[in-house]
Short mmCIF file of C-alpha atoms and ligand atoms in Angstrom, two decimals:
data_model
loop_
_atom_site.label_atom_id
_atom_site.label_comp_id
_atom_site.label_asym_id
_atom_site.label_seq_id
_atom_site.Cartn_x
_atom_site.Cartn_y
_atom_site.Cartn_z
CA MET V 16 109.20 82.62 100.75
CA PRO V 17 105.08 84.39 100.15
CA VAL V 18 103.77 85.38 103.14
CA THR V 19 100.70 84.51 104.05
CA PHE V 20 98.47 85.73 106.73
CA ASP V 21 97.14 83.19 109.21
CA PRO V 22 94.08 84.05 110.89
CA LYS V 23 95.08 82.71 114.17
CA ARG V 24 96.88 85.47 116.33
CA GLU V 25 100.84 85.41 117.03
CA LEU V 26 103.23 87.29 118.18
CA LYS V 27 106.07 87.53 115.90
CA ILE V 28 109.43 90.09 116.89
CA ALA V 29 110.98 91.61 114.23
CA PRO V 30 113.87 93.86 114.23
CA SER V 31 115.42 95.55 112.49
CA ILE V 32 118.48 95.60 111.54
CA LEU V 33 118.86 99.10 111.45
CA SER V 34 119.50 98.39 115.36
CA ALA V 35 122.32 95.74 113.96
CA ASP V 36 125.56 95.99 112.60
CA PHE V 37 126.10 97.62 109.11
CA ALA V 38 129.19 96.03 108.41
CA ARG V 39 128.16 92.11 108.65
CA LEU V 40 124.32 92.80 107.71
CA GLY V 41 123.80 89.16 105.88
CA GLU V 42 125.84 88.21 109.29
CA GLU V 43 123.72 89.59 111.52
CA ILE V 44 120.41 88.95 109.47
CA ARG V 45 121.51 85.35 109.99
CA ASP V 46 122.58 85.17 113.69
CA VAL V 47 118.80 87.09 114.28
CA GLU V 48 116.48 84.61 112.89
CA ALA V 49 119.19 81.53 114.67
CA GLN V 50 117.81 83.24 117.52
CA GLY V 51 114.42 83.12 117.29
CA ALA V 52 113.27 86.69 114.81
CA ASP V 53 110.03 86.06 113.31
CA TRP V 54 110.53 88.82 110.70
CA ILE V 55 113.43 91.41 109.35
CA HIS V 56 112.61 94.88 109.34
CA VAL V 57 114.42 97.38 107.27
CA ASP V 58 114.16 101.09 107.28
CA PRO V 59 114.99 102.53 104.27
CA MET V 60 115.30 106.39 104.86
CA ASP V 61 115.69 109.65 102.54
CA GLY V 62 117.39 112.49 104.54
CA HIS V 63 113.70 114.27 103.46
CA PHE V 64 110.60 112.73 105.26
CA VAL V 65 112.46 111.72 107.94
CA PRO V 66 115.96 112.98 108.86
CA ASN V 67 118.33 110.46 108.70
CA LEU V 68 119.77 108.19 106.27
CA THR V 69 119.89 104.34 105.25
CA ILE V 70 119.79 101.85 102.49
CA GLY V 71 118.55 101.77 99.00
CA PRO V 72 117.33 99.60 96.30
CA ASN V 73 120.71 97.45 96.24
CA VAL V 74 120.87 96.97 99.66
CA VAL V 75 117.76 95.69 99.56
CA ALA V 76 118.49 93.31 97.60
CA ALA V 77 121.90 92.05 98.81
CA ILE V 78 120.64 90.97 101.09
CA ARG V 79 117.38 89.24 99.90
CA PRO V 80 119.58 85.44 100.17
CA HIS V 81 120.01 85.70 103.60
CA VAL V 82 116.29 86.52 104.92
CA LYS V 83 114.58 83.04 104.75
CA THR V 84 111.43 84.66 107.40
CA VAL V 85 110.21 87.39 106.09
CA MET V 86 112.00 90.58 104.44
CA ASP V 87 109.10 93.67 105.35
CA VAL V 88 110.16 97.03 104.38
CA HIS V 89 109.35 99.84 105.93
CA LEU V 90 109.62 103.12 104.15
CA MET V 91 110.34 106.03 105.17
CA ILE V 92 110.78 107.98 102.10
CA SER V 93 108.78 110.30 100.25
CA PRO V 94 107.13 110.48 97.42
CA ALA V 95 107.26 107.16 97.87
CA ASP V 96 105.33 105.72 94.81
CA THR V 97 109.28 106.68 91.90
CA TYR V 98 110.65 103.60 94.16
CA ILE V 99 108.10 101.15 94.31
CA GLU V 100 109.81 98.83 92.04
CA ALA V 101 112.72 98.22 93.01
CA PHE V 102 112.00 97.95 96.42
CA ALA V 103 109.69 95.49 95.21
CA ASN V 104 111.59 93.80 92.51
CA ALA V 105 115.05 93.81 95.42
CA GLY V 106 112.43 91.10 97.51
CA SER V 107 110.71 92.99 99.48
CA ASP V 108 107.40 90.68 101.22
CA ILE V 109 105.84 93.78 102.63
CA LEU V 110 105.88 97.73 101.57
CA THR V 111 104.92 99.72 104.00
CA VAL V 112 105.01 103.05 103.18
CA HIS V 113 103.92 106.20 105.77
CA ALA V 114 100.53 107.30 105.25
CA GLU V 115 101.19 110.62 104.51
CA ALA V 116 104.12 109.90 102.00
CA GLY V 117 101.74 111.29 98.85
CA PRO V 118 98.98 112.17 98.09
CA HIS V 119 97.54 108.49 96.37
CA LEU V 120 97.56 106.66 99.28
CA ASP V 121 95.42 104.20 97.54
CA ARG V 122 96.77 104.32 94.69
CA THR V 123 100.65 103.54 95.88
CA LEU V 124 98.48 100.74 97.76
CA GLN V 125 97.46 99.46 94.73
CA ALA V 126 101.15 100.05 93.02
CA ILE V 127 102.56 98.02 96.07
CA ARG V 128 100.54 94.63 95.23
CA GLY V 129 100.28 95.59 92.19
CA PHE V 130 104.34 94.88 92.54
CA GLY V 131 103.39 91.66 94.39
CA CYS V 132 103.70 92.31 97.54
CA LYS V 133 102.40 92.35 100.83
CA ALA V 134 101.25 96.62 101.66
CA GLY V 135 101.26 98.34 104.51
CA VAL V 136 100.64 101.34 106.50
CA ALA V 137 102.88 103.34 109.04
CA LEU V 138 100.66 106.10 111.14
CA ASN V 139 103.02 108.56 112.36
CA ILE V 140 101.96 109.73 116.53
CA THR V 141 100.34 112.43 114.98
CA THR V 142 98.48 110.59 111.86
CA PRO V 143 95.00 109.97 112.74
CA LEU V 144 94.39 105.80 112.29
CA SER V 145 91.05 107.54 110.30
CA VAL V 146 93.49 107.57 107.04
CA ILE V 147 92.68 104.14 105.86
CA GLU V 148 89.62 103.44 107.08
CA TYR V 149 88.32 103.38 103.28
CA CYS V 150 91.30 101.55 101.57
CA LEU V 151 91.53 99.08 104.31
CA ASP V 152 90.48 96.10 101.78
CA LYS V 153 93.94 97.34 100.06
CA ILE V 154 96.01 96.76 103.27
CA ASP V 155 97.82 94.03 104.49
CA LEU V 156 99.92 95.02 107.57
CA ILE V 157 98.81 98.41 110.23
CA LEU V 158 102.28 100.56 111.17
CA VAL V 159 101.55 101.75 114.19
CA MET V 160 104.45 104.21 115.05
CA THR V 161 105.74 104.22 118.61
CA ILE V 162 107.69 107.15 118.55
CA ASN V 163 108.76 109.36 115.82
CA PRO V 164 109.98 107.82 113.27
CA GLY V 165 114.80 108.13 111.19
CA PHE V 166 116.72 107.06 114.77
CA GLY V 167 117.18 103.90 116.72
CA GLY V 168 117.02 103.81 119.78
CA GLN V 169 114.38 106.28 121.00
CA LYS V 170 111.79 106.28 123.94
CA PHE V 171 108.24 104.79 123.33
CA THR V 172 105.77 107.48 123.33
CA HIS V 173 102.68 105.27 126.04
CA SER V 174 99.37 107.77 124.60
CA VAL V 175 99.95 105.86 121.13
CA VAL V 176 98.39 102.13 122.30
CA ASP V 177 95.04 103.35 122.55
CA LYS V 178 95.78 104.03 118.59
CA VAL V 179 96.42 100.11 118.51
CA ALA V 180 93.95 98.83 120.67
CA ALA V 181 91.78 101.64 118.19
CA ALA V 182 93.41 99.56 114.80
CA ARG V 183 92.26 96.68 116.38
CA LYS V 184 89.18 97.50 116.77
CA MET V 185 88.88 98.91 112.60
CA ILE V 186 90.58 95.77 111.13
CA GLY V 187 87.78 93.51 113.33
CA ASP V 188 88.39 89.99 111.63
CA ARG V 189 90.42 91.68 108.94
CA PRO V 190 92.92 89.69 107.53
CA ILE V 191 94.78 92.99 108.72
CA TRP V 192 99.25 92.39 110.36
CA LEU V 193 99.48 95.17 112.92
CA GLU V 194 102.73 95.99 114.15
CA VAL V 195 103.99 98.31 116.69
CA ASP V 196 107.44 100.36 115.89
CA GLY V 197 109.54 102.77 118.55
CA GLY V 198 111.49 101.53 122.24
CA VAL V 199 110.05 98.35 121.64
CA ASP V 200 111.28 95.88 125.17
CA PRO V 201 110.39 93.65 127.51
CA THR V 202 109.02 96.73 129.69
CA THR V 203 106.40 98.29 126.84
CA ALA V 204 106.34 95.20 124.34
CA PRO V 205 103.00 93.89 126.91
CA LEU V 206 100.88 97.05 126.27
CA CYS V 207 101.28 96.40 122.38
CA TRP V 208 100.51 93.38 122.80
CA ALA V 209 97.51 93.35 125.75
CA ALA V 210 96.19 96.53 122.89
CA GLY V 211 96.34 93.69 119.79
CA SER V 212 99.22 94.19 117.97
CA ASP V 213 101.04 91.04 117.12
CA VAL V 214 104.36 92.45 115.37
CA MET V 215 106.51 94.11 117.33
CA VAL V 216 109.38 95.65 115.86
CA ALA V 217 112.71 96.03 118.20
CA GLY V 218 115.44 97.73 117.16
CA SER V 219 117.71 98.16 119.64
CA ALA V 220 115.86 95.56 122.56
CA VAL V 221 117.29 92.65 120.08
CA PHE V 222 120.73 93.81 119.25
CA ARG V 223 121.80 95.25 122.36
CA GLY V 224 125.22 93.00 124.03
CA GLY V 225 125.84 92.07 120.47
CA THR V 226 126.38 88.57 120.27
CA PRO V 227 123.95 85.25 118.95
CA GLU V 228 123.82 85.56 122.79
CA ASP V 229 122.68 88.36 123.94
CA TYR V 230 120.46 88.38 120.75
CA GLY V 231 118.20 84.64 121.78
CA LYS V 232 117.53 86.18 125.56
CA ASN V 233 116.64 89.28 124.38
CA ILE V 234 114.11 88.23 121.22
CA ALA V 235 112.88 85.26 124.48
CA ALA V 236 112.63 88.63 127.46
CA ILE V 237 110.15 90.61 125.26
CA LYS V 238 108.67 87.50 124.27
CA ASN V 239 107.77 86.10 127.64
CA ALA V 240 108.07 89.59 128.96
CA CYS V 241 104.29 89.10 126.88
CA LYS V 242 102.96 85.94 128.00
C1 DX5 U 1 112.95 104.25 113.43
C2 DX5 U 1 112.69 102.54 112.78
C3 DX5 U 1 112.55 101.78 113.81
C4 DX5 U 1 113.72 101.84 114.66
C5 DX5 U 1 113.27 101.00 115.93
O1 DX5 U 1 111.98 105.33 112.32
O2 DX5 U 1 111.12 102.74 111.58
O3 DX5 U 1 112.62 100.41 113.11
O4 DX5 U 1 115.06 100.85 114.26
O5 DX5 U 1 114.95 101.12 116.79
P1 DX5 U 1 114.71 100.78 118.23
O6 DX5 U 1 113.60 99.71 118.51
O7 DX5 U 1 115.72 100.96 118.91
O8 DX5 U 1 113.05 101.99 118.60
ZN1 ZN U 2 110.52 101.28 110.82
#
């Protein structure tokens, strides 16, 4: 299902399957979607850009048929350009690269859209918003990292909330989603929502408990906290 931007700002929860049971990914995706997930967030890592190795295009392609919502793929790989085509062909709806993942961000963004995906840019904690100032017209999603990427279950970085607010201001009325990722739970999600983000990635805070009932309660707790 191709994803389209809705100018009406609505809260979306994007469970990160990094915290799911990797032996049952298809089932976990179906369960979490049945329990209110809006998007499915996928975290490929290369053991080089970040100190962890996770999944590649083959696994992304394998889970694709199970995703009925939106497959939001957050590449933590560098250089990213070499793999854009493979992750696009694997069925990504949104492909996000880190601003640091290559020498020519603008070119990378054009490549992502050229393969038919929405293009996202992830900003590390210390990466200034200004790196995307002159390519906003080629961006569909800004991902503000609220942890150092690489692992789930880390603590939220409060100093980044100001960057979320600045990003919301920079977006203005452009059709760009504003996503936060890392340490998002019922305590920290309201801070991000108030600062202007609309997509909350949450791994451990959603998959905690391990049953579909838990996922439902966990997603509802994040959504209710933002009301
Ligand atoms: C980490 C990933 C995140 C991670 C978030 O680098 O980008 O998506 O799964 O996990 P939590 O929500 O547990 O911080
Ligand atoms: Zn992520």
